[in-house]
């Protein structure tokens, strides 16, 4: 075989290899801020999604950042500790979505959570962003259901300018957590906000 023929065959093989081994499309990345009162379970839920050991999780002091890998997106989640609520607003810049975690079983602090969420949603930096409210600890017998949580948090009113959804989850069921985050990803990727949310 002549040199030119061999060269042509080699180039064809290279082209065929490249066509068959194209790199997977880059997944979009989104900056998310995760908020909620102390002991709501934010750190535990994020640790589970990051495949970290969740039994030794301590409440976040200040803030932490985790890059959560999903098949169709990467969420860079900035978790802000409930004990530093007065400083939360300093970390809102650049956020593309909001996660607010509540302890569904802690009736004594749900009204406080409602006040906290209302304050968050009044901040112009976050205006109109996709919002996922995670009603955590749904496995507990005294947990409020999603309708009750929606009412206590006054979501229909305080989040009326947001593309929001409320989702029940539990640290005992990883799938329930993943489903909530998948719903948020769908909203982040949607070109147009969905008007009819919610439960």
mmCIF file of C-alpha atoms in Angstrom:
data_model
loop_
_atom_site.group_PDB
_atom_site.id
_atom_site.type_symbol
_atom_site.label_atom_id
_atom_site.label_comp_id
_atom_site.label_asym_id
_atom_site.label_seq_id
_atom_site.Cartn_x
_atom_site.Cartn_y
_atom_site.Cartn_z
ATOM 1 C CA UNK A 1 0.000 0.000 0.000
ATOM 2 C CA UNK A 2 1.394 3.415 -0.891
ATOM 3 C CA UNK A 3 2.257 5.981 1.770
ATOM 4 C CA UNK A 4 -0.617 8.237 0.721
ATOM 5 C CA UNK A 5 -3.111 5.391 1.051
ATOM 6 C CA UNK A 6 -1.799 4.484 4.497
ATOM 7 C CA UNK A 7 -2.002 8.122 5.564
ATOM 8 C CA UNK A 8 -5.566 8.364 4.265
ATOM 9 C CA UNK A 9 -6.588 5.226 6.155
ATOM 10 C CA UNK A 10 -4.991 6.534 9.337
ATOM 11 C CA UNK A 11 -6.847 9.837 9.082
ATOM 12 C CA UNK A 12 -10.115 7.991 8.508
ATOM 13 C CA UNK A 13 -9.524 5.888 11.618
ATOM 14 C CA UNK A 14 -8.771 9.005 13.676
ATOM 15 C CA UNK A 15 -11.916 10.711 12.409
ATOM 16 C CA UNK A 16 -14.013 7.634 13.134
ATOM 17 C CA UNK A 17 -12.561 7.393 16.656
ATOM 18 C CA UNK A 18 -13.353 11.028 17.394
ATOM 19 C CA UNK A 19 -16.911 10.662 16.140
ATOM 20 C CA UNK A 20 -17.500 7.611 18.305
ATOM 21 C CA UNK A 21 -15.805 8.994 21.396
ATOM 22 C CA UNK A 22 -17.143 12.510 21.632
ATOM 23 C CA UNK A 23 -16.935 13.981 25.108
ATOM 24 C CA UNK A 24 -20.221 14.100 26.943
ATOM 25 C CA UNK A 25 -21.830 17.546 26.845
ATOM 26 C CA UNK A 26 -20.813 19.648 29.819
ATOM 27 C CA UNK A 27 -23.453 19.700 32.528
ATOM 28 C CA UNK A 28 -24.707 23.149 33.511
ATOM 29 C CA UNK A 29 -23.621 24.400 36.921
ATOM 30 C CA UNK A 30 -25.826 26.448 39.219
ATOM 31 C CA UNK A 31 -25.018 28.402 42.372
ATOM 32 C CA UNK A 32 -27.530 27.598 45.100
ATOM 33 C CA UNK A 33 -27.942 29.039 48.578
ATOM 34 C CA UNK A 34 -29.302 26.663 51.252
ATOM 35 C CA UNK A 35 -30.972 28.226 54.281
ATOM 36 C CA UNK A 36 -33.037 27.300 57.308
ATOM 37 C CA UNK A 37 -33.091 27.356 61.088
ATOM 38 C CA UNK A 38 -30.667 25.370 63.224
ATOM 39 C CA UNK A 39 -31.426 21.646 63.501
ATOM 40 C CA UNK A 40 -33.605 21.630 60.410
ATOM 41 C CA UNK A 41 -31.329 19.050 58.824
ATOM 42 C CA UNK A 42 -29.629 21.048 56.061
ATOM 43 C CA UNK A 43 -26.156 19.659 56.689
ATOM 44 C CA UNK A 44 -27.368 16.074 56.926
ATOM 45 C CA UNK A 45 -29.361 16.236 53.695
ATOM 46 C CA UNK A 46 -26.423 17.738 51.797
ATOM 47 C CA UNK A 47 -23.996 15.187 53.258
ATOM 48 C CA UNK A 48 -26.242 12.359 52.075
ATOM 49 C CA UNK A 49 -26.369 13.760 48.546
ATOM 50 C CA UNK A 50 -22.583 14.184 48.571
ATOM 51 C CA UNK A 51 -22.223 10.523 49.623
ATOM 52 C CA UNK A 52 -20.572 11.556 52.865
ATOM 53 C CA UNK A 53 -21.032 9.957 56.262
ATOM 54 C CA UNK A 54 -24.100 11.660 57.704
ATOM 55 C CA UNK A 55 -24.094 10.198 61.216
ATOM 56 C CA UNK A 56 -21.316 12.512 62.409
ATOM 57 C CA UNK A 57 -22.576 15.706 60.788
ATOM 58 C CA UNK A 58 -22.348 18.777 62.994
ATOM 59 C CA UNK A 59 -24.410 21.956 62.535
ATOM 60 C CA UNK A 60 -22.742 24.349 60.127
ATOM 61 C CA UNK A 61 -20.949 27.255 61.743
ATOM 62 C CA UNK A 62 -20.809 30.100 59.259
ATOM 63 C CA UNK A 63 -21.083 28.505 55.827
ATOM 64 C CA UNK A 64 -19.917 25.533 53.798
ATOM 65 C CA UNK A 65 -19.918 24.749 50.089
ATOM 66 C CA UNK A 66 -20.599 21.436 48.385
ATOM 67 C CA UNK A 67 -20.585 20.576 44.675
ATOM 68 C CA UNK A 68 -23.443 18.110 44.261
ATOM 69 C CA UNK A 69 -23.290 15.973 41.133
ATOM 70 C CA UNK A 70 -26.497 15.086 39.316
ATOM 71 C CA UNK A 71 -26.870 13.409 35.909
ATOM 72 C CA UNK A 72 -28.079 16.609 34.264
ATOM 73 C CA UNK A 73 -26.504 19.373 36.374
ATOM 74 C CA UNK A 74 -24.006 20.283 39.056
ATOM 75 C CA UNK A 75 -25.305 22.272 42.014
ATOM 76 C CA UNK A 76 -22.732 24.322 43.887
ATOM 77 C CA UNK A 77 -24.595 24.628 47.163
ATOM 78 C CA UNK A 78 -23.598 27.262 49.693
ATOM 79 C CA UNK A 79 -25.085 26.244 53.032
ATOM 80 C CA UNK A 80 -25.495 29.041 55.556
ATOM 81 C CA UNK A 81 -25.706 28.098 59.221
ATOM 82 C CA UNK A 82 -28.929 28.860 61.051
ATOM 83 C CA UNK A 83 -26.957 30.400 63.890
ATOM 84 C CA UNK A 84 -25.649 33.211 61.689
ATOM 85 C CA UNK A 85 -28.933 34.287 60.154
ATOM 86 C CA UNK A 86 -28.069 37.942 60.663
ATOM 87 C CA UNK A 87 -25.243 37.497 58.120
ATOM 88 C CA UNK A 88 -27.073 35.432 55.510
ATOM 89 C CA UNK A 89 -27.681 38.337 53.164
ATOM 90 C CA UNK A 90 -23.922 38.880 52.772
ATOM 91 C CA UNK A 91 -23.717 35.549 50.927
ATOM 92 C CA UNK A 92 -26.675 35.865 48.553
ATOM 93 C CA UNK A 93 -24.734 37.389 45.665
ATOM 94 C CA UNK A 94 -24.470 35.204 42.572
ATOM 95 C CA UNK A 95 -27.161 32.780 43.684
ATOM 96 C CA UNK A 96 -29.307 31.205 40.976
ATOM 97 C CA UNK A 97 -31.651 29.259 43.218
ATOM 98 C CA UNK A 98 -32.776 28.953 46.846
ATOM 99 C CA UNK A 99 -33.292 25.965 49.115
ATOM 100 C CA UNK A 100 -35.073 26.532 52.420
ATOM 101 C CA UNK A 101 -35.184 23.575 54.823
ATOM 102 C CA UNK A 102 -37.711 23.246 57.630
ATOM 103 C CA UNK A 103 -38.125 20.592 60.305
ATOM 104 C CA UNK A 104 -41.673 19.380 59.679
ATOM 105 C CA UNK A 105 -41.867 17.827 63.134
ATOM 106 C CA UNK A 106 -40.804 20.884 65.136
ATOM 107 C CA UNK A 107 -44.098 22.706 65.625
ATOM 108 C CA UNK A 108 -42.552 25.060 68.173
ATOM 109 C CA UNK A 109 -40.244 26.607 65.561
ATOM 110 C CA UNK A 110 -42.327 26.559 62.383
ATOM 111 C CA UNK A 111 -43.631 30.078 62.950
ATOM 112 C CA UNK A 112 -40.057 31.252 63.447
ATOM 113 C CA UNK A 113 -39.120 29.496 60.200
ATOM 114 C CA UNK A 114 -41.979 31.315 58.477
ATOM 115 C CA UNK A 115 -40.646 34.682 59.645
ATOM 116 C CA UNK A 116 -37.149 33.736 58.543
ATOM 117 C CA UNK A 117 -38.301 32.671 55.076
ATOM 118 C CA UNK A 118 -40.376 35.824 54.634
ATOM 119 C CA UNK A 119 -37.310 37.930 55.423
ATOM 120 C CA UNK A 120 -35.189 35.966 52.953
ATOM 121 C CA UNK A 121 -37.711 36.434 50.165
ATOM 122 C CA UNK A 122 -37.893 40.181 50.749
ATOM 123 C CA UNK A 123 -34.224 40.489 49.784
ATOM 124 C CA UNK A 124 -33.969 41.971 46.301
ATOM 125 C CA UNK A 125 -30.793 39.999 45.512
ATOM 126 C CA UNK A 126 -32.822 36.785 45.445
ATOM 127 C CA UNK A 127 -35.917 38.209 43.765
ATOM 128 C CA UNK A 128 -37.674 35.798 41.429
ATOM 129 C CA UNK A 129 -35.239 32.891 41.774
ATOM 130 C CA UNK A 130 -36.428 29.268 41.761
ATOM 131 C CA UNK A 131 -37.235 28.249 45.335
ATOM 132 C CA UNK A 132 -37.303 24.740 46.786
ATOM 133 C CA UNK A 133 -38.795 24.402 50.264
ATOM 134 C CA UNK A 134 -37.780 21.064 51.756
ATOM 135 C CA UNK A 135 -40.186 19.858 54.422
ATOM 136 C CA UNK A 136 -37.687 17.604 56.175
ATOM 137 C CA UNK A 137 -38.184 14.765 58.673
ATOM 138 C CA UNK A 138 -41.378 13.542 57.063
ATOM 139 C CA UNK A 139 -40.620 10.093 58.494
ATOM 140 C CA UNK A 140 -41.487 11.262 62.017
ATOM 141 C CA UNK A 141 -44.976 10.628 63.345
ATOM 142 C CA UNK A 142 -45.526 14.235 64.420
ATOM 143 C CA UNK A 143 -44.423 15.765 61.109
ATOM 144 C CA UNK A 144 -46.801 18.263 59.538
ATOM 145 C CA UNK A 145 -47.887 17.411 56.006
ATOM 146 C CA UNK A 146 -47.105 19.605 53.006
ATOM 147 C CA UNK A 147 -50.450 21.375 53.023
ATOM 148 C CA UNK A 148 -49.981 22.340 56.675
ATOM 149 C CA UNK A 149 -46.400 23.471 56.095
ATOM 150 C CA UNK A 150 -47.484 25.550 53.103
ATOM 151 C CA UNK A 151 -50.109 27.238 55.260
ATOM 152 C CA UNK A 152 -47.833 27.865 58.257
ATOM 153 C CA UNK A 153 -45.092 29.320 56.067
ATOM 154 C CA UNK A 154 -47.706 31.391 54.199
ATOM 155 C CA UNK A 155 -45.974 30.329 50.994
ATOM 156 C CA UNK A 156 -48.717 31.360 48.604
ATOM 157 C CA UNK A 157 -48.374 34.945 49.810
ATOM 158 C CA UNK A 158 -44.680 35.402 50.674
ATOM 159 C CA UNK A 159 -43.412 33.491 47.622
ATOM 160 C CA UNK A 160 -45.928 34.876 45.130
ATOM 161 C CA UNK A 161 -43.134 36.401 43.012
ATOM 162 C CA UNK A 162 -41.041 33.220 43.076
ATOM 163 C CA UNK A 163 -41.166 30.006 41.078
ATOM 164 C CA UNK A 164 -41.507 27.819 44.151
ATOM 165 C CA UNK A 165 -42.178 24.240 45.053
ATOM 166 C CA UNK A 166 -42.475 22.431 48.375
ATOM 167 C CA UNK A 167 -41.251 18.860 48.690
ATOM 168 C CA UNK A 168 -41.309 16.395 51.570
ATOM 169 C CA UNK A 169 -38.162 14.444 52.398
ATOM 170 C CA UNK A 170 -36.346 12.503 55.076
ATOM 171 C CA UNK A 171 -32.727 11.637 55.811
ATOM 172 C CA UNK A 172 -33.944 8.035 56.021
ATOM 173 C CA UNK A 173 -34.860 8.064 52.336
ATOM 174 C CA UNK A 174 -32.191 9.361 49.957
ATOM 175 C CA UNK A 175 -34.526 9.096 46.984
ATOM 176 C CA UNK A 176 -36.905 11.575 48.599
ATOM 177 C CA UNK A 177 -34.063 14.091 48.839
ATOM 178 C CA UNK A 178 -32.889 13.495 45.280
ATOM 179 C CA UNK A 179 -36.421 13.947 43.966
ATOM 180 C CA UNK A 180 -36.659 17.375 45.561
ATOM 181 C CA UNK A 181 -33.348 18.487 44.090
ATOM 182 C CA UNK A 182 -34.348 17.120 40.683
ATOM 183 C CA UNK A 183 -37.452 19.306 40.787
ATOM 184 C CA UNK A 184 -35.268 22.323 41.528
ATOM 185 C CA UNK A 185 -32.937 21.436 38.652
ATOM 186 C CA UNK A 186 -35.912 21.241 36.299
ATOM 187 C CA UNK A 187 -36.927 24.732 37.335
ATOM 188 C CA UNK A 188 -33.373 26.026 36.930
ATOM 189 C CA UNK A 189 -33.175 24.581 33.427
ATOM 190 C CA UNK A 190 -36.628 25.739 32.404
ATOM 191 C CA UNK A 191 -36.650 28.744 30.109
ATOM 192 C CA UNK A 192 -39.983 29.911 31.414
ATOM 193 C CA UNK A 193 -41.183 29.794 35.036
ATOM 194 C CA UNK A 194 -43.968 27.358 35.805
ATOM 195 C CA UNK A 195 -47.003 29.203 37.063
ATOM 196 C CA UNK A 196 -48.849 26.298 38.631
ATOM 197 C CA UNK A 197 -46.662 24.771 41.334
ATOM 198 C CA UNK A 198 -46.495 23.393 43.910
ATOM 199 C CA UNK A 199 -47.307 20.277 45.963
#
